[in-house]
Every structure is written in C-alpha cells, then in structure tokens.
CSV table of C-alpha atoms in Angstrom, one decimal:
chain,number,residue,atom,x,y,z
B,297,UNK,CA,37.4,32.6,-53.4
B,298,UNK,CA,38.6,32.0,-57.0
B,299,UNK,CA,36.5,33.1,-60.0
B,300,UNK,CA,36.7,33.5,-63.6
B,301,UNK,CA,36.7,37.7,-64.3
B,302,UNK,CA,35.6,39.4,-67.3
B,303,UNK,CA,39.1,41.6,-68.1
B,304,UNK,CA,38.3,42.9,-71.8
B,305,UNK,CA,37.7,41.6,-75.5
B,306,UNK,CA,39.1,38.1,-75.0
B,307,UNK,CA,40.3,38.4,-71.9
B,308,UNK,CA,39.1,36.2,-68.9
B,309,UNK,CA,41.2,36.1,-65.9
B,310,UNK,CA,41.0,33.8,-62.6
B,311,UNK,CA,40.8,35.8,-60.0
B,312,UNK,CA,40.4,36.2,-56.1
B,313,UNK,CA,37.4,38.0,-55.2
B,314,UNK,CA,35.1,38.4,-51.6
B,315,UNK,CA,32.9,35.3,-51.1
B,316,UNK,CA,29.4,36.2,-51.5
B,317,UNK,CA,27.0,36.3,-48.4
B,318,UNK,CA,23.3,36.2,-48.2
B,319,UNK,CA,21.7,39.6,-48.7
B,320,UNK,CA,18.1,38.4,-49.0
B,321,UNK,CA,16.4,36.3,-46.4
B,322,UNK,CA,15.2,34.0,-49.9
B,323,UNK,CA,19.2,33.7,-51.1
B,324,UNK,CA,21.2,30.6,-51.0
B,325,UNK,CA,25.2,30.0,-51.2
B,326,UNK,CA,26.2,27.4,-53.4
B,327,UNK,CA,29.3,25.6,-53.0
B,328,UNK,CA,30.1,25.1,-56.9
B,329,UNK,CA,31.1,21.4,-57.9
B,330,UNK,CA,31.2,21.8,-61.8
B,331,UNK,CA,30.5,24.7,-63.9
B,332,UNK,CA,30.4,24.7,-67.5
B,333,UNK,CA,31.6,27.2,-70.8
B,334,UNK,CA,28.5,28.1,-72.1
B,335,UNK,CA,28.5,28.8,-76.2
B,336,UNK,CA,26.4,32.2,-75.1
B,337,UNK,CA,29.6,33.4,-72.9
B,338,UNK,CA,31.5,33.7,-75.9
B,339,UNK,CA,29.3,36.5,-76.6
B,340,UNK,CA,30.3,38.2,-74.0
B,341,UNK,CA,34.1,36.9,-74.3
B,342,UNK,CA,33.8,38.5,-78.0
B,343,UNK,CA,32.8,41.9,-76.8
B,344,UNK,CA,29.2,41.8,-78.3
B,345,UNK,CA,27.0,42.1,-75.5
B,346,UNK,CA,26.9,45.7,-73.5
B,347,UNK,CA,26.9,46.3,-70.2
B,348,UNK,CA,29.6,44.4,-69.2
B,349,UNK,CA,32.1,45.6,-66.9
B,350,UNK,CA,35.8,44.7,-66.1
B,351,UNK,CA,36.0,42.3,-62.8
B,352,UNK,CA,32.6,40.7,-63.7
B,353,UNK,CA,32.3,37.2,-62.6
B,354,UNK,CA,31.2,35.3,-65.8
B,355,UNK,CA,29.3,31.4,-66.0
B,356,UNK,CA,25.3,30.8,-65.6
B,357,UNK,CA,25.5,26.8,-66.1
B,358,UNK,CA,26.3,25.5,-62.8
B,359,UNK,CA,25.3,22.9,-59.8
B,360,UNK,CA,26.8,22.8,-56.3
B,361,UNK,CA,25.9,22.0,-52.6
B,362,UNK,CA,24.1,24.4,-50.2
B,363,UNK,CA,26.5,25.8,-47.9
B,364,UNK,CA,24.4,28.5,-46.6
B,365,UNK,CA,20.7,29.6,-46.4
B,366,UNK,CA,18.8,32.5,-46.1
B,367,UNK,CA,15.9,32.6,-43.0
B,368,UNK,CA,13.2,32.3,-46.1
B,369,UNK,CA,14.1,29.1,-47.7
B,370,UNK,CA,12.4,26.2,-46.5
B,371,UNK,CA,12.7,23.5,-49.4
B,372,UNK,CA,16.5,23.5,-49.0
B,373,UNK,CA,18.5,22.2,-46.4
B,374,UNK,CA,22.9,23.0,-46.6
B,375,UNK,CA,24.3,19.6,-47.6
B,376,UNK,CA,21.9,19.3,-50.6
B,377,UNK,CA,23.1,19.5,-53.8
B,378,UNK,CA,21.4,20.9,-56.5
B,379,UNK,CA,21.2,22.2,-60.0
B,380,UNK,CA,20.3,26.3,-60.5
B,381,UNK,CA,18.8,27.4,-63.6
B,382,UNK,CA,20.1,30.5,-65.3
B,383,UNK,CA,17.4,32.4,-65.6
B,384,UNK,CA,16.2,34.2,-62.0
B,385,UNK,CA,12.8,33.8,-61.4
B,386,UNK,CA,10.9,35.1,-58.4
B,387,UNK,CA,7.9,32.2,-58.6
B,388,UNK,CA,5.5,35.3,-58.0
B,389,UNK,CA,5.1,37.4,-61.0
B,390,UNK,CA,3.0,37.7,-64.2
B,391,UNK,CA,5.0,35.6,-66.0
B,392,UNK,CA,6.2,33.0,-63.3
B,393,UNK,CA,2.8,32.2,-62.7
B,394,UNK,CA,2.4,31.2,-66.4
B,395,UNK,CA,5.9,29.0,-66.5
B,396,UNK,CA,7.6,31.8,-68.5
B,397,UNK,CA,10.1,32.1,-66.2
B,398,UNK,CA,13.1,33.9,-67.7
B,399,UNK,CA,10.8,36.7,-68.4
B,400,UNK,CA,10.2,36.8,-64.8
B,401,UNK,CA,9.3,40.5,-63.9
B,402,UNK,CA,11.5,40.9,-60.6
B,403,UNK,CA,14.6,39.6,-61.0
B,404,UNK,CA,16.3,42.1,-62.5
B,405,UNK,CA,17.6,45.2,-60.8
B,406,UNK,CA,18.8,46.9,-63.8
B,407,UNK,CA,15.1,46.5,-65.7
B,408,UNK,CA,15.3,50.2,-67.1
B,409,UNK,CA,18.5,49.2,-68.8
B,410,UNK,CA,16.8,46.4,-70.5
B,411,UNK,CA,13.9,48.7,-71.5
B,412,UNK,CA,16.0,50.5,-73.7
B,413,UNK,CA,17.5,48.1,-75.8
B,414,UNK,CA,14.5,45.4,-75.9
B,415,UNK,CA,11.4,47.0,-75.2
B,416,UNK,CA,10.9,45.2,-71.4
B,417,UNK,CA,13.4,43.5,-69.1
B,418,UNK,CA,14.0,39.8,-69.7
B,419,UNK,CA,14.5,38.4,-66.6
B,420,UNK,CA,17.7,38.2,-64.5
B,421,UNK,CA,20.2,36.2,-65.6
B,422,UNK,CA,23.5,34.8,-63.7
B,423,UNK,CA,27.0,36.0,-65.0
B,424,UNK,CA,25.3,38.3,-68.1
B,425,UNK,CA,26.1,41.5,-68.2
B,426,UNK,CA,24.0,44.4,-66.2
B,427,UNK,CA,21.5,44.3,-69.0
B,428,UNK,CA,20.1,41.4,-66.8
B,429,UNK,CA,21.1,42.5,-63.5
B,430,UNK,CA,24.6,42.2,-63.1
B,431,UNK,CA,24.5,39.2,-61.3
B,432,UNK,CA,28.0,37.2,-60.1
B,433,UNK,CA,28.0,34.4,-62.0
B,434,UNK,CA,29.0,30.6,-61.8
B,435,UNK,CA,32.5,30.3,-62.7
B,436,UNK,CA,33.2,30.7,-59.2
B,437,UNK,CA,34.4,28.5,-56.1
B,438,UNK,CA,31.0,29.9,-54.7
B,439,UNK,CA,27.5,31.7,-55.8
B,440,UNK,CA,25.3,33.0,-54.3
B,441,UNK,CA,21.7,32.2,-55.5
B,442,UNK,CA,18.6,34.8,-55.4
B,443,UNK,CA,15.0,33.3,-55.1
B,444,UNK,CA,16.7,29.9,-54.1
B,445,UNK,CA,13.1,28.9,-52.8
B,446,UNK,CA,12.0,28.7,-56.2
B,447,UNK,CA,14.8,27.9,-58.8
B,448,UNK,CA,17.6,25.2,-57.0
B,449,UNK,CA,16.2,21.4,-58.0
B,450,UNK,CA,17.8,18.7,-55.5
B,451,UNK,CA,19.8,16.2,-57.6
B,452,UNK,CA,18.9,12.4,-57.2
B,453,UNK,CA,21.9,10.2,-55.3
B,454,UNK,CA,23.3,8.3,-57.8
B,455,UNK,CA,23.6,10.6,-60.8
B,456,UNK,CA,27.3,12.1,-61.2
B,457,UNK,CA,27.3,15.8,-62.2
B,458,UNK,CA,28.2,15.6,-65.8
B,459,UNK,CA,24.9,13.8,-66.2
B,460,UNK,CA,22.8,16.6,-65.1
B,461,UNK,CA,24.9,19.6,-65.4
B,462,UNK,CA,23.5,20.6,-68.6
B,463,UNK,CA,20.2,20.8,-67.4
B,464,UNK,CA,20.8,24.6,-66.0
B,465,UNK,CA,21.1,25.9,-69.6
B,466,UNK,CA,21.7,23.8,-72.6
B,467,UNK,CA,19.4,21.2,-72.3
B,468,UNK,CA,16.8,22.7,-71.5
B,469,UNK,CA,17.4,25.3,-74.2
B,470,UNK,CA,17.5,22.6,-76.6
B,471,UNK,CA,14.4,20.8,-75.7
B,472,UNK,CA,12.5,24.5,-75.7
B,473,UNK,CA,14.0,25.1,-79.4
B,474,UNK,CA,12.7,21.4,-80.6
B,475,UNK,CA,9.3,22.3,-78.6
B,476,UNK,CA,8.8,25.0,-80.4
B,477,UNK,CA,8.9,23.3,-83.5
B,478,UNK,CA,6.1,21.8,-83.3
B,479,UNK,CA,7.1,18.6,-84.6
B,480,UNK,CA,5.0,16.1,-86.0
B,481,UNK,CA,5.5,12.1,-86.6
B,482,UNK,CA,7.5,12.1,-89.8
B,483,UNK,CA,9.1,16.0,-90.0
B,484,UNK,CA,12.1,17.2,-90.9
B,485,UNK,CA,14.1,19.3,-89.3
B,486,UNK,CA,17.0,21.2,-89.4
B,487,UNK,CA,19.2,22.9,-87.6
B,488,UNK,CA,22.0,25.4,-88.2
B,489,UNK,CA,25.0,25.2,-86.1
B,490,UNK,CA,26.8,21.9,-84.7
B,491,UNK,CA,27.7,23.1,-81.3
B,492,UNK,CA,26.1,22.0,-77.6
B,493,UNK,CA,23.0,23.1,-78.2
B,494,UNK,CA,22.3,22.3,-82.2
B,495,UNK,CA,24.1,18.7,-81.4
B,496,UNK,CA,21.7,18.3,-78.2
B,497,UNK,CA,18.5,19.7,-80.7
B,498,UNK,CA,19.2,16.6,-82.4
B,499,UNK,CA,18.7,14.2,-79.4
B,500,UNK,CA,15.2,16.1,-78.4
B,501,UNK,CA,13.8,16.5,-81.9
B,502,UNK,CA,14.5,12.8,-82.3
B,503,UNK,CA,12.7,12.2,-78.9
B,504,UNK,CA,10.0,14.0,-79.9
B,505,UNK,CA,8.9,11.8,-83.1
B,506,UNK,CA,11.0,13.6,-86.1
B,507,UNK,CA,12.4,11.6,-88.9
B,508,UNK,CA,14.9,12.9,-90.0
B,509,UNK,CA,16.7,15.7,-88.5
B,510,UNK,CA,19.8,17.4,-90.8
B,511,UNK,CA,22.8,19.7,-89.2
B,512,UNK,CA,24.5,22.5,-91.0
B,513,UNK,CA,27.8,23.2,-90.2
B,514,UNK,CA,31.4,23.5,-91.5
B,515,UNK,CA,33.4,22.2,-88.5
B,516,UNK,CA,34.4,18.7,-89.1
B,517,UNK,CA,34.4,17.0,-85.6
B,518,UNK,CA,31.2,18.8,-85.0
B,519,UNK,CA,30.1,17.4,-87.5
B,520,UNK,CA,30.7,13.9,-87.0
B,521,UNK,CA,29.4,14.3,-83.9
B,522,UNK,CA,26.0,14.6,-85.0
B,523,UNK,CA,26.6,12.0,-87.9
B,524,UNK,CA,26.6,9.9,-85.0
B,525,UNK,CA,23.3,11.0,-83.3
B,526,UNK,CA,21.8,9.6,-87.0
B,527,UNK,CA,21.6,13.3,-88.1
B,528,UNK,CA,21.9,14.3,-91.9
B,529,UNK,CA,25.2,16.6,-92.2
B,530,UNK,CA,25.5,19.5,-94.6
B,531,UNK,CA,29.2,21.0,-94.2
B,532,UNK,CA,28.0,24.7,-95.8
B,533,UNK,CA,31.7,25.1,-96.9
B,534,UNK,CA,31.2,22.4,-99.7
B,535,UNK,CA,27.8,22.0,-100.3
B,536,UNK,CA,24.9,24.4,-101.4
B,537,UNK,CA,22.3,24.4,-98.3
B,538,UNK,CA,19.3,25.1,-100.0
B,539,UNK,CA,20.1,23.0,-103.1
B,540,UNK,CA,20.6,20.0,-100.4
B,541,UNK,CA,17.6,21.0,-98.6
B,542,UNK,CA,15.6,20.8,-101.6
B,543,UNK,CA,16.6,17.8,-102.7
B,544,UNK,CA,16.0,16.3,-99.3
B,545,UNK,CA,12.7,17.5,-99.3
B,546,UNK,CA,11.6,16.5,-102.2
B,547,UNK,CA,11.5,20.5,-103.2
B,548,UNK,CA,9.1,21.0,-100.2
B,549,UNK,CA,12.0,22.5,-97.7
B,550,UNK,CA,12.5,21.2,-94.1
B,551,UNK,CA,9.0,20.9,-91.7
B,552,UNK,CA,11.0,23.3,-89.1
B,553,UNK,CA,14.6,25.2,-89.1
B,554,UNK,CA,16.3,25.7,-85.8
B,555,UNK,CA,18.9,28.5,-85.6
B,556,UNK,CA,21.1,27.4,-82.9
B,557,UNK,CA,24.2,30.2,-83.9
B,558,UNK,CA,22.9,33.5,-82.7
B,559,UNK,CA,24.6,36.6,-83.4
B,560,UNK,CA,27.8,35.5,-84.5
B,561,UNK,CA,27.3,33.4,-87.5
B,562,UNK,CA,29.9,33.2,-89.8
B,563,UNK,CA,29.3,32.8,-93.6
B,564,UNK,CA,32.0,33.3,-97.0
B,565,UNK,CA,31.5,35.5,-99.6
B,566,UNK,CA,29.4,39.4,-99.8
B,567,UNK,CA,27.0,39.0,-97.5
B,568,UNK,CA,29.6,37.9,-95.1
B,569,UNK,CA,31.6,41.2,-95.9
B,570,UNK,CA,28.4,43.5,-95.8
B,571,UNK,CA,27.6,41.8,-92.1
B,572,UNK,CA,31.5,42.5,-90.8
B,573,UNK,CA,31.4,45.7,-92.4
B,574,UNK,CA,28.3,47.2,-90.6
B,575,UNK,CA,29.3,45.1,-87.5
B,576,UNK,CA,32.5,47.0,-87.2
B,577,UNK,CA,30.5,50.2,-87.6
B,578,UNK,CA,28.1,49.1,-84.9
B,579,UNK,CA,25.6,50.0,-87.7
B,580,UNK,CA,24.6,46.4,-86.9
B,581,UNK,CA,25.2,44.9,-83.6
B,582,UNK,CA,24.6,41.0,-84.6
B,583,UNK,CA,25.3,38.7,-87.7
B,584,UNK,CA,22.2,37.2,-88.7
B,585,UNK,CA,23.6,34.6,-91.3
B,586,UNK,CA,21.9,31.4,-90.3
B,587,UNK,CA,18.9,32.5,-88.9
B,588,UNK,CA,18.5,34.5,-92.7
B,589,UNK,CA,18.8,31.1,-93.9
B,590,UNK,CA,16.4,29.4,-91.8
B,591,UNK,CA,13.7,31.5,-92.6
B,592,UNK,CA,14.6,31.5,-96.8
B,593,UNK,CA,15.0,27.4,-96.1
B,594,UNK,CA,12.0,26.8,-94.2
B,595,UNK,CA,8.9,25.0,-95.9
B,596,UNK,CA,5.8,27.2,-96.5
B,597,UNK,CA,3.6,27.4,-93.1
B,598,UNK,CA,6.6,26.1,-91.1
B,599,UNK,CA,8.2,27.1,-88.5
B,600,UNK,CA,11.7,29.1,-87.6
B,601,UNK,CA,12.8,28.4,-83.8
B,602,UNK,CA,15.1,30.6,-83.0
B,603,UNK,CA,17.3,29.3,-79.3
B,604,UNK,CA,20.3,31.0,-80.7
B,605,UNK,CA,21.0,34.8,-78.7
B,606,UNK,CA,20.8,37.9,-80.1
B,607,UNK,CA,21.9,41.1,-78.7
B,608,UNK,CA,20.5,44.1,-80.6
B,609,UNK,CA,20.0,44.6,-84.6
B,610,UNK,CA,20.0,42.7,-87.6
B,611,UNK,CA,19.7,43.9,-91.0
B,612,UNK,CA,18.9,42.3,-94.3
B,613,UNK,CA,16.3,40.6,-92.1
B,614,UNK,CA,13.9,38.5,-94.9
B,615,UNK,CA,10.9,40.1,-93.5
B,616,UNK,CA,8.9,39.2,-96.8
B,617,UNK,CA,10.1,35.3,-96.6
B,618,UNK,CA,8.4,35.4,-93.2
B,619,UNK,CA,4.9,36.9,-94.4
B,620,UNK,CA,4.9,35.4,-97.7
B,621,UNK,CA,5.6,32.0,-96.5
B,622,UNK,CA,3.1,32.2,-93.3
B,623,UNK,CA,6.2,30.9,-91.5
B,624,UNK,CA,6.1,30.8,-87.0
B,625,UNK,CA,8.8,32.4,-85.3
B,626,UNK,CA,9.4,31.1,-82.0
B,627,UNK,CA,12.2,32.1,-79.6
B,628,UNK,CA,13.7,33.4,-76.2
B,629,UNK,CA,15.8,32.4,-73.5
B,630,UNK,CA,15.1,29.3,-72.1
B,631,UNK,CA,12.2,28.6,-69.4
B,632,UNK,CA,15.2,26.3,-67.2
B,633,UNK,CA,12.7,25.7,-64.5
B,634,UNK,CA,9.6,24.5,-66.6
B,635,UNK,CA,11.6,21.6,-68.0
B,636,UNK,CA,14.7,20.6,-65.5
B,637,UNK,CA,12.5,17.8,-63.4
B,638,UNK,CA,10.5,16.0,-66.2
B,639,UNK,CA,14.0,16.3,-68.3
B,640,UNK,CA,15.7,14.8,-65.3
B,641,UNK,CA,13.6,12.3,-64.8
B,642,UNK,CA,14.3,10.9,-68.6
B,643,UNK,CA,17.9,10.9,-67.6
B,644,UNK,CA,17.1,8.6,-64.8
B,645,UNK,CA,15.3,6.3,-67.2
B,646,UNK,CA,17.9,6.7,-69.3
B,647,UNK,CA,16.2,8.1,-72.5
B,648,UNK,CA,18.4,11.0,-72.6
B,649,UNK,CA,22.3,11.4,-72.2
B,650,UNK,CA,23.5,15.1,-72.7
B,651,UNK,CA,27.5,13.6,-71.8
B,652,UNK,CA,28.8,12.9,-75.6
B,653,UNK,CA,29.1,16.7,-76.2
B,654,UNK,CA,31.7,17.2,-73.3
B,655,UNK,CA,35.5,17.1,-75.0
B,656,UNK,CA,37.2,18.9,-72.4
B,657,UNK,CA,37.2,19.1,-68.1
B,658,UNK,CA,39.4,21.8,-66.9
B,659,UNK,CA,40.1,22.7,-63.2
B,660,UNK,CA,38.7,26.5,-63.2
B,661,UNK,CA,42.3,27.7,-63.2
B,662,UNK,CA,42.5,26.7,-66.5
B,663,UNK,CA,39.4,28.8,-67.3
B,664,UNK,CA,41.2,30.9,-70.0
B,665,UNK,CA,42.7,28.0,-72.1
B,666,UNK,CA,38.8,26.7,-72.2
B,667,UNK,CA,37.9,29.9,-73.4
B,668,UNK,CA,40.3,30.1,-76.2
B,669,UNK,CA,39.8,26.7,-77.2
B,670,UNK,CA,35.9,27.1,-77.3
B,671,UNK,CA,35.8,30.4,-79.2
B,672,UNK,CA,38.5,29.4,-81.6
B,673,UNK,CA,37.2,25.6,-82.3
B,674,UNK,CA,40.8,24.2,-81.0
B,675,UNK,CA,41.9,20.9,-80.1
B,676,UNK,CA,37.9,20.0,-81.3
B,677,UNK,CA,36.7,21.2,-78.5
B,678,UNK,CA,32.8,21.1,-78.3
B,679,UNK,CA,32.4,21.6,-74.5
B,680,UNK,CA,34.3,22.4,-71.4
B,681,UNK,CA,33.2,21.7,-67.7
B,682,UNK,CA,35.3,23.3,-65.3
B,683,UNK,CA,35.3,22.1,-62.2
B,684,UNK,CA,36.9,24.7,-59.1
C-alpha cells in the first residue's frame, strides 16, 4: 500500500509499505477514504517531538470502511464505514471506565518511554511517535485499528466524509477546549491561534452560550475566517493584546483564554529571541508564547484551557500569574470517544458544520505539497484532507 513516511526534519515521503494484518483477535483493517493534515503533525514534521523514527507512517485523523476483522469484534461488520478516534483506548481500564480515554492505561506498548518524559503514559496514539506506541498511522491506503470493539463509530448514510471527518481529532478537541472553560451565558472568551482548532473553538464556545468570543492571530486569511464565525479579531502583529483585551473587557480581562498554538508559538521581539535561543540549545524543548499570554490575559478566578500540545519544558512559565490570580488550568489530549456520537448527532441536525475550515483536498500523493503548505501558511491554506 501507499503511505505518507516520516524521512527527517521536513521531510515526508509517499511511500510503499506492507499492508497491515490483524495481530489481535480485537483489531480491525480500515480501508482509508479521507485522511486529514492535522496542525499537531507539524510537530512531528518540525522535528520537535522525540521518538520518532525514519519510515514512520504519520496521520491520526482518519475514517474508512472495514475491510477486515479480528475474531473479537462483534459491533462491526466489513462494509461499515466508520470514524476512528485518535486516541487508543482499551474500554477496560481505570481511566476508560471514567470516559478519560486518551489516558487509557493499555494502549500503549512503549508506556516506560512515556514515564520518563511525563510522569505516566498517556494513552496510545495513531501516527505519534513511539512515545505513544509507535503506532502506523492514518495517512495510509489502509490502517489497521487496535481495540476496534471500542473506538470505530459507524457513520450515518447520508453524511459525505468531509462532514464528519473532523470528528476523530479536531472537533472533538475543540469542543473539550471550550468545555473546559466553563462558560457561562454572557462570557468572553478568547482564544490564541486562528488555525483548525482555534477557528472550530469559536463554533463550540458560541454553542455553548458565550458572547463574545475574540481570536488572536497575525495570519490574515485566518483571520477572516473567524471574522466570519462573528469572532472579535486581534492580528497580534499590529495591535497590543492585552491593551485590546482590556479595553474589551471593560479592564476585567477575558472570562476564559484558550491556547490553541502549543509548543511552537511564534512571537517578535526578546522574548521571542530568548525562546529560539534555549530552543536551539534544547535547554527548552517548547515555545510557550501564547499560552504565557493566556494566563497574564486571563480575568482573576478564570480559567486557562490549554488544547494546544506540548512536548516537554517551558520556561519563563508565569507560575505566580497562575496562584495570584486563582486561575484553572485545564488541558490534555482530547477524550475523541466521549464526544464523537452526541457531536455527530448535532451535525445531523445541522447545528454544527466543521467544513468551512477545509482550503485544500489533495490525493495522498500529494501528501508533501500539503505539508509544506500547512507548516509554511502558503496558498492560505488552513486545512488539507487527503484522500488515497
């Protein structure tokens, strides 16, 4: 089959590799029908996550149809097709039973790894790195899918793919970051970082009673793009954030900040040096820029939700902001399978419509351009579903 390889620092190669077989008796092979560029790939496409190795089959946002079955699975039949959420749960643990799936406690093979840089093992995640199992991802002709009695929901007939692809990863992850706000009839929130999953924040923090919701970013399309979700735009290249914030606010800051960067946030000036500087000296292993400013932004008693992913270390991390302030910090990857049905089912009512934020559909030969577009903000690009 053909799949999209991890080669290097910015290098991401098409590929033929062996087509995967069932190893389990609870696996599943899914025939992939669209696949997506997630903005946490470019992580690994930058270099910045460990553990990866060359020839590593990348992509973790992904549906398909069941082409194969292991003796195990009973809810699935081959012919269905279904959505797979990224995280790998095995529906039995700890922290499955309590919906907190992507900290499931046996999906990951390489859980010692883990242990070292976090503490304990997150759970398994497809197309990661072998921090989280070294799992084949979904940029692929085919996957194969561990626990598939648990984690593959059947998709309705009538709904075309790009409808309810984004429910494996992004959505999900934004409706978790707007969740975790807490909001309230009347808040504000804001959010750092226009890409797929800040513009999507907008759509569920809106759905979930805010009134105003404001966007912080300096690429202009992006921009616009959330301009036309009704969300208040701050390009941080012309504008002071926290003087706008303020003024907003009445002097009160924002009810909630949402940092939906991560570790690569880009900012001008020293503090931007100091963060490059220890980067390149691994001395710090992420850039902390916008979640540092949704904390010093952030109203007294709010709270900081933090869906953006982080790697390792930050420094110059406003510890005291946190304290002093009595602010909530809320993160972690994204519990997929607690929120894909009652999110699908808004889609089928039509309350929710996650297709604005694709620009670009690629065949997966093509996967490289998509990359370099994405991680370079070319040819405003926003989002790319591949489809192999």
């Amino acid at each position: 089959m053909r799949a999209v390889c991890w080669n290097g620092v910015a290098d991401v190669r098409v590929k033929t590799v062996p087509d995967p077989t069932i190893i389990n008796p609870r696996d599943a092979i899914i025939r992939v029908t669209s696949t997506a560029i997630c903005g946490s790939d470019l992580h690994l496409y930058s270099g910045d996550v460990p553990a990866m190795r060359k020839g590593d089959i990348l992509g973790h946002e992904f549906m398909g149809e069941v082409v194969e079955l292991g003796p195990e699975v009973k809810n699935l039949q081959k012919g269905d097709r279904v959505l797979v959420p990224f995280p790998i749960a095995c529906g039995a643990c700890f922290f499955c039973k309590r919906e907190l799936w992507s900290c499931c406690d046996n999906s990951n093979p390489n859980a010692a790894q883990a242990e070292e840089h976090w503490g304990h093992s997150p759970a398994g995640l497809f197309g990661y790195s072998h921090l989280t199992g070294g799992y084949a991802g979904g940029q692929a002709q085919y996957v194969r899918v561990p626990f598939a009695d648990v984690g593959p929901l059947k998709v309705p007939e009538g709904l075309r793919d790009e409808q309810v692809l984004f429910l494996t990863d992004i959505l999900p992850t934004a409706w978790q970051a707007a969740e975790h706000c807490n909001i309230q009839r009347g808040d504000t929130v804001a959010i750092w970082g226009a890409g797929p999953v800040g513009l999507l924040t907008v759509v569920c923090a809106y759905a979930m009673g805010a009134e105003r919701v404001i966007i912080i970013d300096r690429v202009p399309e992006r921009l616009e793009t959330a301009r036309r979700k009704n969300a208040v735009i701050i390009n941080d290249e012309k504008a002071d954030v926290g003087e706008v914030l303020r003024d907003i606010t009445g002097g009160r800051g924002p009810d909630a900040t949402i940092d939906a960067v991560g570790m690569e946030a880009h900012d001008v000036g020293l503090e931007n040096a100091y963060d490059r500087a220890r980067h390149a000296m691994r001395l710090e292993t992420d850039r902390p820029h916008a979640l540092r400013e949704a904390i010093m932004h952030c109203r007294k008693g709010g709270v900081v939700s933090v869906p953006g992913f982080y790697s390792g270390t930050v420094d110059r991390f406003p510890m005291g902001a946190v304290a002093n302030k009595g602010l909530t910090l809320r993160s972690g990857q994204a519990h997929v399978h607690r929120y894909m049905r009652p999110l699908l089912d808004r889609i089928q009512r039509g309350e929710l419509d996650a297709t604005f934020i694709i620009t670009h559909r690629l065949p997966l030969e093509e996967a490289a351009h998509g990359y370099d577009i994405f991680k370079n903000k070319r040819e405003d690009c926003i989002k790319v579903v591949l489809t192999p």
